[in-house]
């Protein structure tokens, strides 16, 4: 197969070499971390070592890291009405979420449908703080869930301001930091988050591992997500995915060490990419361009261009990009994120997401722009009304 360029790091990142190595070593280990014999203790030691590395990535204490099977599961664990603190033992009556959350948050976890309220975002994709303030005034003991960075646009949310408002209203704040981790500095205490979600495969670990992290030990979940053998502080039973957790720890350690350098590298390439996209198609719209975004993410559209067709055309050119929109069954649907930002229905169907990583190189960005030029910058009728432009 000809060499391909991968620009879909927000969907999943390649396995980091450190994670691959640690994963392979852990797979050779026999012990169950719950066993008391030497083999079990060796497995436990690896899991606890990884817990410390994951905690360090976000400035938390190891004891506050709860490993899960994914970011999705961590979100499901967090979003529960029965969550308690030392000061507040009554159930949370309402879940407030932004309109641009990942589907795993938008589904509301264990809250009833009618207990979930949406907080709108502005045209740049940032949560509307005035609307959040108004919603908080009407809510007793809310749980609020706002992501740190959006998976489609990369737009970074003003979490410290949100946290101050939520706490002043007696609420708790959960932050989905799945896309932000490893790309911008994430410190659970500096953010003011009470709970934070991470996913291993977005930072170079393996798929199928995540973590929910508490800011303090007084945050309790009286109702476990999965009952059974009592693993992970009794919150999600099941023998730990030792190799996956170990790879998560290795990826977290490597991401933390290299983050600043990798972010600068991605930002330089992303700027070159965006300048090129605009130069070739001056009418291109780059969503969230006016506000703070992740250094690796570009979501753009050109009037008349359909994302589905553009993605196929790029794919035929050896370039993997995705639509900003939900694409779970291989079909592109209209983006709820762009809809929430007030983008017109026609442009919403055209959002193409290009997400870079630390391995992306200048030649690949050059290749992307050459393909974009060849494809007519979305203007040729090929991208708007047929699927195989490159043929
Ligand atoms: N939250 C956000 C913002 C995401 O982008 C994703 C994955 O795309 C998730 C949560 C879910 O993570 P996982 O794939 O580990 O279930």
mmCIF file of C-alpha atoms and ligand atoms in Angstrom:
data_model
loop_
_atom_site.group_PDB
_atom_site.id
_atom_site.type_symbol
_atom_site.label_atom_id
_atom_site.label_comp_id
_atom_site.label_asym_id
_atom_site.label_seq_id
_atom_site.Cartn_x
_atom_site.Cartn_y
_atom_site.Cartn_z
ATOM 1 C CA UNK A 1 0.000 0.000 0.000
ATOM 2 C CA UNK A 2 1.280 3.456 -0.863
ATOM 3 C CA UNK A 3 2.313 5.596 2.072
ATOM 4 C CA UNK A 4 -0.607 7.305 3.713
ATOM 5 C CA UNK A 5 -0.915 10.451 5.790
ATOM 6 C CA UNK A 6 -2.946 10.156 8.976
ATOM 7 C CA UNK A 7 -4.764 13.330 9.989
ATOM 8 C CA UNK A 8 -7.327 11.844 12.346
ATOM 9 C CA UNK A 9 -5.575 12.013 15.710
ATOM 10 C CA UNK A 10 -8.727 13.223 17.457
ATOM 11 C CA UNK A 11 -10.390 9.915 16.544
ATOM 12 C CA UNK A 12 -7.441 7.959 17.870
ATOM 13 C CA UNK A 13 -3.682 8.424 18.122
ATOM 14 C CA UNK A 14 -1.030 5.905 17.106
ATOM 15 C CA UNK A 15 0.355 3.834 19.937
ATOM 16 C CA UNK A 16 3.394 5.534 21.487
ATOM 17 C CA UNK A 17 6.525 3.345 21.394
ATOM 18 C CA UNK A 18 6.806 3.573 25.183
ATOM 19 C CA UNK A 19 3.226 2.321 25.508
ATOM 20 C CA UNK A 20 3.786 -0.503 23.024
ATOM 21 C CA UNK A 21 6.822 -1.702 24.927
ATOM 22 C CA UNK A 22 5.172 -1.489 28.339
ATOM 23 C CA UNK A 23 2.042 -3.206 26.991
ATOM 24 C CA UNK A 24 4.014 -6.098 25.530
ATOM 25 C CA UNK A 25 5.947 -6.584 28.775
ATOM 26 C CA UNK A 26 2.757 -6.533 30.841
ATOM 27 C CA UNK A 27 1.076 -9.081 28.573
ATOM 28 C CA UNK A 28 3.727 -11.594 29.590
ATOM 29 C CA UNK A 29 2.805 -11.211 33.225
ATOM 30 C CA UNK A 30 0.465 -13.817 34.689
ATOM 31 C CA UNK A 31 -0.728 -12.396 37.992
ATOM 32 C CA UNK A 32 -4.149 -10.998 38.824
ATOM 33 C CA UNK A 33 -3.677 -7.692 40.685
ATOM 34 C CA UNK A 34 -6.162 -8.852 43.343
ATOM 35 C CA UNK A 35 -4.140 -11.967 44.201
ATOM 36 C CA UNK A 36 -1.939 -11.902 47.272
ATOM 37 C CA UNK A 37 0.892 -14.076 45.926
ATOM 38 C CA UNK A 38 4.041 -12.713 44.298
ATOM 39 C CA UNK A 39 2.586 -12.899 40.775
ATOM 40 C CA UNK A 40 -0.475 -10.953 41.868
ATOM 41 C CA UNK A 41 1.604 -8.394 43.711
ATOM 42 C CA UNK A 42 3.772 -7.858 40.628
ATOM 43 C CA UNK A 43 0.665 -7.112 38.547
ATOM 44 C CA UNK A 44 -0.673 -4.803 41.282
ATOM 45 C CA UNK A 45 2.613 -2.939 41.360
ATOM 46 C CA UNK A 46 2.414 -2.270 37.612
ATOM 47 C CA UNK A 47 -1.160 -1.019 37.872
ATOM 48 C CA UNK A 48 -0.270 1.307 40.767
ATOM 49 C CA UNK A 49 2.773 2.601 38.938
ATOM 50 C CA UNK A 50 0.539 3.446 35.958
ATOM 51 C CA UNK A 51 -1.984 5.078 38.295
ATOM 52 C CA UNK A 52 0.737 7.411 39.549
ATOM 53 C CA UNK A 53 1.788 8.326 35.995
ATOM 54 C CA UNK A 54 -1.800 9.034 34.924
ATOM 55 C CA UNK A 55 -2.355 11.100 38.087
ATOM 56 C CA UNK A 56 0.783 13.137 37.369
ATOM 57 C CA UNK A 57 -0.471 14.026 33.875
ATOM 58 C CA UNK A 58 -3.327 16.009 35.434
ATOM 59 C CA UNK A 59 -1.846 17.026 38.803
ATOM 60 C CA UNK A 60 -3.986 14.594 40.815
ATOM 61 C CA UNK A 61 -3.241 12.115 43.606
ATOM 62 C CA UNK A 62 -2.847 8.487 42.472
ATOM 63 C CA UNK A 63 -5.545 7.396 44.938
ATOM 64 C CA UNK A 64 -8.050 9.565 43.068
ATOM 65 C CA UNK A 65 -7.590 7.823 39.698
ATOM 66 C CA UNK A 66 -10.290 5.262 38.869
ATOM 67 C CA UNK A 67 -9.464 3.172 35.827
ATOM 68 C CA UNK A 68 -12.335 2.377 33.458
ATOM 69 C CA UNK A 69 -12.772 0.647 30.119
ATOM 70 C CA UNK A 70 -12.903 3.935 28.146
ATOM 71 C CA UNK A 71 -13.490 7.660 28.262
ATOM 72 C CA UNK A 72 -17.116 6.828 27.571
ATOM 73 C CA UNK A 73 -17.316 4.665 30.690
ATOM 74 C CA UNK A 74 -15.570 7.299 32.807
ATOM 75 C CA UNK A 75 -18.196 9.816 31.687
ATOM 76 C CA UNK A 76 -20.968 7.343 32.513
ATOM 77 C CA UNK A 77 -19.508 6.821 35.989
ATOM 78 C CA UNK A 78 -19.192 10.557 36.622
ATOM 79 C CA UNK A 79 -22.694 11.507 35.535
ATOM 80 C CA UNK A 80 -24.683 10.079 38.374
ATOM 81 C CA UNK A 81 -27.270 11.845 40.548
ATOM 82 C CA UNK A 82 -26.175 10.022 43.714
ATOM 83 C CA UNK A 83 -22.683 11.521 43.744
ATOM 84 C CA UNK A 84 -21.815 12.793 47.252
ATOM 85 C CA UNK A 85 -19.301 15.023 48.967
ATOM 86 C CA UNK A 86 -18.559 15.280 52.669
ATOM 87 C CA UNK A 87 -20.594 18.506 52.733
ATOM 88 C CA UNK A 88 -23.475 17.379 50.533
ATOM 89 C CA UNK A 89 -25.112 13.985 50.718
ATOM 90 C CA UNK A 90 -28.392 14.710 48.950
ATOM 91 C CA UNK A 91 -28.831 13.631 45.307
ATOM 92 C CA UNK A 92 -27.989 16.034 42.490
ATOM 93 C CA UNK A 93 -31.307 17.104 41.027
ATOM 94 C CA UNK A 94 -30.100 18.225 37.641
ATOM 95 C CA UNK A 95 -27.320 17.698 35.130
ATOM 96 C CA UNK A 96 -26.279 20.761 33.140
ATOM 97 C CA UNK A 97 -24.226 20.040 30.023
ATOM 98 C CA UNK A 98 -23.036 22.163 27.145
ATOM 99 C CA UNK A 99 -24.671 21.658 23.770
ATOM 100 C CA UNK A 100 -21.368 20.534 22.230
ATOM 101 C CA UNK A 101 -20.440 17.664 24.535
ATOM 102 C CA UNK A 102 -19.373 14.260 23.254
ATOM 103 C CA UNK A 103 -22.329 11.850 22.892
ATOM 104 C CA UNK A 104 -21.143 9.952 25.984
ATOM 105 C CA UNK A 105 -21.854 13.088 28.037
ATOM 106 C CA UNK A 106 -24.873 14.197 26.036
ATOM 107 C CA UNK A 107 -26.548 10.890 26.832
ATOM 108 C CA UNK A 108 -26.482 11.985 30.487
ATOM 109 C CA UNK A 109 -25.104 8.883 32.202
ATOM 110 C CA UNK A 110 -27.461 7.814 34.979
ATOM 111 C CA UNK A 111 -29.578 10.984 34.960
ATOM 112 C CA UNK A 112 -33.156 10.761 33.719
ATOM 113 C CA UNK A 113 -33.739 12.506 30.382
ATOM 114 C CA UNK A 114 -35.909 15.198 31.939
ATOM 115 C CA UNK A 115 -33.216 15.994 34.515
ATOM 116 C CA UNK A 116 -30.711 17.052 31.834
ATOM 117 C CA UNK A 117 -30.527 20.649 30.603
ATOM 118 C CA UNK A 118 -28.460 22.095 27.768
ATOM 119 C CA UNK A 119 -26.275 25.174 28.068
ATOM 120 C CA UNK A 120 -25.860 26.878 24.688
ATOM 121 C CA UNK A 121 -22.555 27.927 23.120
ATOM 122 C CA UNK A 122 -21.769 31.092 21.163
ATOM 123 C CA UNK A 123 -20.889 31.307 17.462
ATOM 124 C CA UNK A 124 -17.241 30.522 18.280
ATOM 125 C CA UNK A 125 -18.230 27.343 20.108
ATOM 126 C CA UNK A 126 -17.563 28.605 23.631
ATOM 127 C CA UNK A 127 -20.041 27.921 26.391
ATOM 128 C CA UNK A 128 -22.349 30.869 27.045
ATOM 129 C CA UNK A 129 -21.473 31.895 30.603
ATOM 130 C CA UNK A 130 -24.502 34.169 30.997
ATOM 131 C CA UNK A 131 -26.794 31.255 30.135
ATOM 132 C CA UNK A 132 -24.874 28.983 32.470
ATOM 133 C CA UNK A 133 -25.304 31.561 35.247
ATOM 134 C CA UNK A 134 -29.035 31.759 34.588
ATOM 135 C CA UNK A 135 -29.385 27.959 34.609
ATOM 136 C CA UNK A 136 -27.392 27.689 37.851
ATOM 137 C CA UNK A 137 -29.740 30.167 39.526
ATOM 138 C CA UNK A 138 -32.674 27.857 38.779
ATOM 139 C CA UNK A 139 -30.971 24.640 39.917
ATOM 140 C CA UNK A 140 -30.352 23.151 43.334
ATOM 141 C CA UNK A 141 -27.173 21.045 43.793
ATOM 142 C CA UNK A 142 -26.443 20.721 40.087
ATOM 143 C CA UNK A 143 -23.837 18.494 38.502
ATOM 144 C CA UNK A 144 -22.344 20.360 35.546
ATOM 145 C CA UNK A 145 -20.371 18.701 32.761
ATOM 146 C CA UNK A 146 -18.404 20.889 30.343
ATOM 147 C CA UNK A 147 -15.582 19.585 28.177
ATOM 148 C CA UNK A 148 -12.146 21.196 28.266
ATOM 149 C CA UNK A 149 -11.651 21.036 24.482
ATOM 150 C CA UNK A 150 -14.114 20.064 21.810
ATOM 151 C CA UNK A 151 -13.345 17.020 19.686
ATOM 152 C CA UNK A 152 -14.652 18.564 16.461
ATOM 153 C CA UNK A 153 -13.430 22.170 16.586
ATOM 154 C CA UNK A 154 -10.680 21.928 19.212
ATOM 155 C CA UNK A 155 -12.173 25.021 20.904
ATOM 156 C CA UNK A 156 -11.018 25.331 24.529
ATOM 157 C CA UNK A 157 -13.646 26.170 27.119
ATOM 158 C CA UNK A 158 -13.175 28.717 29.943
ATOM 159 C CA UNK A 159 -13.231 25.989 32.582
ATOM 160 C CA UNK A 160 -11.736 27.987 35.463
ATOM 161 C CA UNK A 161 -14.517 30.582 35.086
ATOM 162 C CA UNK A 162 -17.136 27.850 34.773
ATOM 163 C CA UNK A 163 -15.782 26.156 37.924
ATOM 164 C CA UNK A 164 -16.002 29.354 39.960
ATOM 165 C CA UNK A 165 -19.629 29.837 38.908
ATOM 166 C CA UNK A 166 -20.599 26.207 39.530
ATOM 167 C CA UNK A 167 -19.017 26.130 42.988
ATOM 168 C CA UNK A 168 -20.593 29.445 43.970
ATOM 169 C CA UNK A 169 -23.940 27.827 43.120
ATOM 170 C CA UNK A 170 -23.207 24.766 45.274
ATOM 171 C CA UNK A 171 -22.633 22.550 42.253
ATOM 172 C CA UNK A 172 -20.007 20.026 41.224
ATOM 173 C CA UNK A 173 -18.094 20.228 37.947
ATOM 174 C CA UNK A 174 -17.115 17.306 35.737
ATOM 175 C CA UNK A 175 -14.719 18.059 32.884
ATOM 176 C CA UNK A 176 -14.207 15.773 29.900
ATOM 177 C CA UNK A 177 -10.530 16.364 29.141
ATOM 178 C CA UNK A 178 -10.219 13.490 26.659
ATOM 179 C CA UNK A 179 -9.120 15.698 23.752
ATOM 180 C CA UNK A 180 -7.158 18.229 25.786
ATOM 181 C CA UNK A 181 -4.828 15.839 27.604
ATOM 182 C CA UNK A 182 -1.357 15.712 26.118
ATOM 183 C CA UNK A 183 -2.063 18.740 23.923
ATOM 184 C CA UNK A 184 -2.467 21.517 26.473
ATOM 185 C CA UNK A 185 -1.507 21.622 30.136
ATOM 186 C CA UNK A 186 -4.243 19.985 32.211
ATOM 187 C CA UNK A 187 -4.218 20.416 35.979
ATOM 188 C CA UNK A 188 -7.360 19.279 37.766
ATOM 189 C CA UNK A 189 -6.875 21.761 40.615
ATOM 190 C CA UNK A 190 -5.928 24.760 38.484
ATOM 191 C CA UNK A 191 -9.014 24.086 36.362
ATOM 192 C CA UNK A 192 -11.201 23.829 39.444
ATOM 193 C CA UNK A 193 -12.728 20.570 38.182
ATOM 194 C CA UNK A 194 -14.144 18.152 40.734
ATOM 195 C CA UNK A 195 -14.003 15.241 38.306
ATOM 196 C CA UNK A 196 -12.071 14.774 35.098
ATOM 197 C CA UNK A 197 -12.224 12.179 32.324
ATOM 198 C CA UNK A 198 -9.292 10.844 30.287
ATOM 199 C CA UNK A 199 -9.051 8.266 27.514
ATOM 200 C CA UNK A 200 -5.846 6.307 26.924
ATOM 201 C CA UNK A 201 -6.037 5.935 23.164
ATOM 202 C CA UNK A 202 -6.171 9.679 22.542
ATOM 203 C CA UNK A 203 -2.735 10.128 24.115
ATOM 204 C CA UNK A 204 -1.011 7.132 22.573
ATOM 205 C CA UNK A 205 -2.198 4.320 24.806
ATOM 206 C CA UNK A 206 -4.335 1.394 23.692
ATOM 207 C CA UNK A 207 -8.042 1.617 22.932
ATOM 208 C CA UNK A 208 -10.474 0.457 25.591
ATOM 209 C CA UNK A 209 -8.928 2.122 28.663
ATOM 210 C CA UNK A 210 -9.902 5.358 30.392
ATOM 211 C CA UNK A 211 -9.930 7.018 33.773
ATOM 212 C CA UNK A 212 -12.180 9.112 35.942
ATOM 213 C CA UNK A 213 -10.151 11.303 38.270
ATOM 214 C CA UNK A 214 -11.392 12.998 41.427
ATOM 215 C CA UNK A 215 -9.975 16.267 42.683
ATOM 216 C CA UNK A 216 -10.519 15.253 46.311
ATOM 217 C CA UNK A 217 -11.032 12.096 48.295
ATOM 218 C CA UNK A 218 -14.320 13.335 49.757
ATOM 219 C CA UNK A 219 -16.120 12.854 46.418
ATOM 220 C CA UNK A 220 -18.028 9.564 46.645
ATOM 221 C CA UNK A 221 -20.103 7.440 44.311
ATOM 222 C CA UNK A 222 -22.451 5.426 46.531
ATOM 223 C CA UNK A 223 -23.706 3.490 43.497
ATOM 224 C CA UNK A 224 -20.977 1.590 41.643
ATOM 225 C CA UNK A 225 -21.190 1.473 37.877
ATOM 226 C CA UNK A 226 -20.438 -2.259 37.806
ATOM 227 C CA UNK A 227 -20.917 -4.430 40.882
ATOM 228 C CA UNK A 228 -18.793 -7.479 41.546
ATOM 229 C CA UNK A 229 -15.341 -8.072 42.941
ATOM 230 C CA UNK A 230 -14.819 -4.559 44.269
ATOM 231 C CA UNK A 231 -11.969 -3.473 42.007
ATOM 232 C CA UNK A 232 -11.212 0.228 41.524
ATOM 233 C CA UNK A 233 -12.475 1.208 44.978
ATOM 234 C CA UNK A 234 -15.604 -0.807 44.400
ATOM 235 C CA UNK A 235 -16.739 1.517 41.623
ATOM 236 C CA UNK A 236 -16.261 -0.695 38.613
ATOM 237 C CA UNK A 237 -15.760 -4.351 39.244
ATOM 238 C CA UNK A 238 -13.887 -6.646 36.889
ATOM 239 C CA UNK A 239 -10.278 -7.784 36.772
ATOM 240 C CA UNK A 240 -8.213 -4.829 35.633
ATOM 241 C CA UNK A 241 -6.978 -4.596 32.049
ATOM 242 C CA UNK A 242 -3.429 -4.701 33.367
ATOM 243 C CA UNK A 243 -1.602 -4.365 30.037
ATOM 244 C CA UNK A 244 -3.930 -1.612 28.858
ATOM 245 C CA UNK A 245 -3.540 0.317 32.112
ATOM 246 C CA UNK A 246 0.230 -0.090 32.015
ATOM 247 C CA UNK A 247 0.308 1.252 28.440
ATOM 248 C CA UNK A 248 -1.899 4.158 29.576
ATOM 249 C CA UNK A 249 0.637 5.008 32.279
ATOM 250 C CA UNK A 250 3.521 4.874 29.808
ATOM 251 C CA UNK A 251 1.628 7.054 27.322
ATOM 252 C CA UNK A 252 0.751 9.546 30.064
ATOM 253 C CA UNK A 253 4.367 9.776 31.162
ATOM 254 C CA UNK A 254 5.622 10.261 27.607
ATOM 255 C CA UNK A 255 2.900 12.836 26.792
ATOM 256 C CA UNK A 256 3.655 14.841 29.902
ATOM 257 C CA UNK A 257 7.375 14.904 29.188
ATOM 258 C CA UNK A 258 6.996 15.917 25.528
ATOM 259 C CA UNK A 259 3.837 18.009 25.647
ATOM 260 C CA UNK A 260 5.226 21.524 25.252
ATOM 261 C CA UNK A 261 7.548 20.539 22.422
ATOM 262 C CA UNK A 262 4.889 18.488 20.653
ATOM 263 C CA UNK A 263 2.312 21.259 20.981
ATOM 264 C CA UNK A 264 4.681 23.813 19.418
ATOM 265 C CA UNK A 265 5.402 21.396 16.564
ATOM 266 C CA UNK A 266 1.711 20.740 15.903
ATOM 267 C CA UNK A 267 0.805 24.425 16.097
ATOM 268 C CA UNK A 268 3.423 25.436 13.516
ATOM 269 C CA UNK A 269 2.133 22.763 11.126
ATOM 270 C CA UNK A 270 -1.502 23.590 11.858
ATOM 271 C CA UNK A 271 -0.890 27.264 11.038
ATOM 272 C CA UNK A 272 0.741 26.286 7.762
ATOM 273 C CA UNK A 273 -2.175 23.987 6.995
ATOM 274 C CA UNK A 274 -4.787 26.656 7.693
ATOM 275 C CA UNK A 275 -2.943 29.327 5.713
ATOM 276 C CA UNK A 276 -2.777 26.905 2.783
ATOM 277 C CA UNK A 277 -6.451 25.917 3.017
ATOM 278 C CA UNK A 278 -7.451 29.596 2.903
ATOM 279 C CA UNK A 279 -5.036 30.480 0.146
ATOM 280 C CA UNK A 280 -6.461 27.739 -2.086
ATOM 281 C CA UNK A 281 -10.091 28.405 -1.121
ATOM 282 C CA UNK A 282 -10.447 31.950 0.247
ATOM 283 C CA UNK A 283 -14.102 31.314 1.085
ATOM 284 C CA UNK A 284 -13.182 28.445 3.441
ATOM 285 C CA UNK A 285 -14.541 28.846 6.959
ATOM 286 C CA UNK A 286 -12.351 27.599 9.815
ATOM 287 C CA UNK A 287 -14.598 27.050 12.813
ATOM 288 C CA UNK A 288 -13.515 28.526 16.140
ATOM 289 C CA UNK A 289 -10.545 30.274 14.500
ATOM 290 C CA UNK A 290 -11.128 33.469 16.505
ATOM 291 C CA UNK A 291 -10.809 31.800 19.916
ATOM 292 C CA UNK A 292 -8.355 29.599 21.770
ATOM 293 C CA UNK A 293 -8.155 26.114 20.281
ATOM 294 C CA UNK A 294 -6.089 22.965 20.656
ATOM 295 C CA UNK A 295 -2.857 23.259 18.675
ATOM 296 C CA UNK A 296 -3.659 20.223 16.538
ATOM 297 C CA UNK A 297 -7.240 20.642 15.308
ATOM 298 C CA UNK A 298 -8.750 22.317 12.243
ATOM 299 C CA UNK A 299 -12.419 21.993 11.335
ATOM 300 C CA UNK A 300 -13.214 23.737 8.081
ATOM 301 C CA UNK A 301 -15.898 23.897 5.421
ATOM 302 C CA UNK A 302 -16.398 25.473 2.045
ATOM 303 C CA UNK A 303 -19.897 26.409 0.871
ATOM 304 C CA UNK A 304 -21.212 23.699 -1.437
ATOM 305 C CA UNK A 305 -18.685 21.051 -0.331
ATOM 306 C CA UNK A 306 -20.031 17.893 1.295
ATOM 307 C CA UNK A 307 -17.823 16.421 3.998
ATOM 308 C CA UNK A 308 -18.631 12.843 3.070
ATOM 309 C CA UNK A 309 -17.488 13.375 -0.512
ATOM 310 C CA UNK A 310 -14.394 15.327 0.524
ATOM 311 C CA UNK A 311 -13.333 12.608 2.978
ATOM 312 C CA UNK A 312 -13.612 9.940 0.295
ATOM 313 C CA UNK A 313 -11.706 12.120 -2.168
ATOM 314 C CA UNK A 314 -8.903 12.709 0.358
ATOM 315 C CA UNK A 315 -8.872 9.016 1.215
ATOM 316 C CA UNK A 316 -8.316 8.155 -2.436
ATOM 317 C CA UNK A 317 -5.360 10.544 -2.334
ATOM 318 C CA UNK A 318 -3.919 8.588 0.609
ATOM 319 C CA UNK A 319 -5.010 11.082 3.252
ATOM 320 C CA UNK A 320 -7.098 10.163 6.296
ATOM 321 C CA UNK A 321 -9.289 13.009 7.540
ATOM 322 C CA UNK A 322 -12.711 12.870 9.119
ATOM 323 C CA UNK A 323 -15.890 14.797 9.229
ATOM 324 C CA UNK A 324 -16.401 16.935 12.274
ATOM 325 C CA UNK A 325 -19.782 15.348 12.596
ATOM 326 C CA UNK A 326 -20.743 12.080 14.211
ATOM 327 C CA UNK A 327 -19.648 9.380 11.857
ATOM 328 C CA UNK A 328 -20.257 6.335 13.988
ATOM 329 C CA UNK A 329 -21.638 4.001 11.359
ATOM 330 C CA UNK A 330 -19.468 5.288 8.523
ATOM 331 C CA UNK A 331 -22.177 7.754 7.505
ATOM 332 C CA UNK A 332 -21.706 11.461 7.997
ATOM 333 C CA UNK A 333 -24.517 13.122 9.880
ATOM 334 C CA UNK A 334 -25.018 16.800 10.504
ATOM 335 C CA UNK A 335 -22.776 18.000 13.332
ATOM 336 C CA UNK A 336 -24.540 18.836 16.616
ATOM 337 C CA UNK A 337 -21.516 20.975 17.482
ATOM 338 C CA UNK A 338 -21.814 23.165 14.387
ATOM 339 C CA UNK A 339 -25.591 23.263 14.836
ATOM 340 C CA UNK A 340 -25.101 24.544 18.389
ATOM 341 C CA UNK A 341 -22.736 27.216 17.024
ATOM 342 C CA UNK A 342 -25.507 28.412 14.703
ATOM 343 C CA UNK A 343 -23.771 27.289 11.498
ATOM 344 C CA UNK A 344 -26.147 27.019 8.529
ATOM 345 C CA UNK A 345 -27.407 23.492 7.689
ATOM 346 C CA UNK A 346 -25.627 23.527 4.313
ATOM 347 C CA UNK A 347 -22.243 24.427 5.794
ATOM 348 C CA UNK A 348 -22.770 22.005 8.701
ATOM 349 C CA UNK A 349 -22.684 19.058 6.320
ATOM 350 C CA UNK A 350 -19.358 20.223 4.935
ATOM 351 C CA UNK A 351 -17.199 20.241 8.065
ATOM 352 C CA UNK A 352 -13.926 18.414 7.421
ATOM 353 C CA UNK A 353 -11.745 17.809 10.474
ATOM 354 C CA UNK A 354 -7.995 17.631 10.090
ATOM 355 C CA UNK A 355 -6.315 16.644 13.347
ATOM 356 C CA UNK A 356 -2.549 16.426 13.682
ATOM 357 C CA UNK A 357 -0.197 14.715 16.073
ATOM 358 C CA UNK A 358 3.413 14.780 17.173
ATOM 359 C CA UNK A 359 4.371 12.454 14.307
ATOM 360 C CA UNK A 360 2.816 14.654 11.615
ATOM 361 C CA UNK A 361 5.528 16.171 9.435
ATOM 362 C CA UNK A 362 5.784 19.136 7.095
ATOM 363 C CA UNK A 363 5.823 16.915 4.017
ATOM 364 C CA UNK A 364 2.442 15.489 5.011
ATOM 365 C CA UNK A 365 0.956 18.956 5.389
ATOM 366 C CA UNK A 366 2.419 19.764 1.957
ATOM 367 C CA UNK A 367 0.784 16.590 0.610
ATOM 368 C CA UNK A 368 -2.544 17.551 2.142
ATOM 369 C CA UNK A 369 -2.411 20.990 0.527
ATOM 370 C CA UNK A 370 -1.398 19.506 -2.831
ATOM 371 C CA UNK A 371 -4.431 17.203 -2.655
ATOM 372 C CA UNK A 372 -6.649 20.100 -1.597
ATOM 373 C CA UNK A 373 -5.435 22.096 -4.580
ATOM 374 C CA UNK A 374 -5.968 19.116 -6.890
ATOM 375 C CA UNK A 375 -9.457 18.618 -5.514
ATOM 376 C CA UNK A 376 -10.180 22.217 -6.381
ATOM 377 C CA UNK A 377 -10.252 23.487 -2.829
ATOM 378 C CA UNK A 378 -13.736 22.063 -2.495
ATOM 379 C CA UNK A 379 -14.911 24.172 -5.388
ATOM 380 C CA UNK A 380 -14.827 21.760 -8.260
ATOM 381 C CA UNK A 381 -18.193 20.168 -8.785
ATOM 382 C CA UNK A 382 -16.520 16.891 -7.828
ATOM 383 C CA UNK A 383 -16.506 17.679 -4.129
ATOM 384 C CA UNK A 384 -20.022 18.952 -4.060
ATOM 385 C CA UNK A 385 -21.866 16.338 -6.064
ATOM 386 C CA UNK A 386 -19.934 13.149 -6.660
ATOM 387 C CA UNK A 387 -17.924 10.862 -4.521
ATOM 388 C CA UNK A 388 -14.844 9.834 -6.490
ATOM 389 C CA UNK A 389 -12.974 12.992 -7.402
ATOM 390 C CA UNK A 390 -9.577 11.413 -7.728
ATOM 391 C CA UNK A 391 -10.684 8.835 -10.280
HETATM 392 N N1 LIG B 1 -14.981 12.474 25.132
HETATM 393 C C1 LIG B 1 -14.496 13.053 24.042
HETATM 394 C C2 LIG B 1 -14.400 14.546 23.974
HETATM 395 C C3 LIG B 1 -14.061 12.281 22.963
HETATM 396 O O1 LIG B 1 -13.587 12.872 21.867
HETATM 397 C C4 LIG B 1 -14.159 10.872 23.060
HETATM 398 C C5 LIG B 1 -13.769 10.014 21.931
HETATM 399 O O2 LIG B 1 -13.808 10.399 20.792
HETATM 400 C C6 LIG B 1 -14.675 10.319 24.236
HETATM 401 C C7 LIG B 1 -15.079 11.145 25.254
HETATM 402 C C8 LIG B 1 -14.834 8.841 24.403
HETATM 403 O O3 LIG B 1 -13.609 8.202 24.673
HETATM 404 P P1 LIG B 1 -13.463 6.624 24.389
HETATM 405 O O4 LIG B 1 -13.201 6.493 22.928
HETATM 406 O O5 LIG B 1 -12.305 6.198 25.221
HETATM 407 O O6 LIG B 1 -14.733 5.993 24.810
#
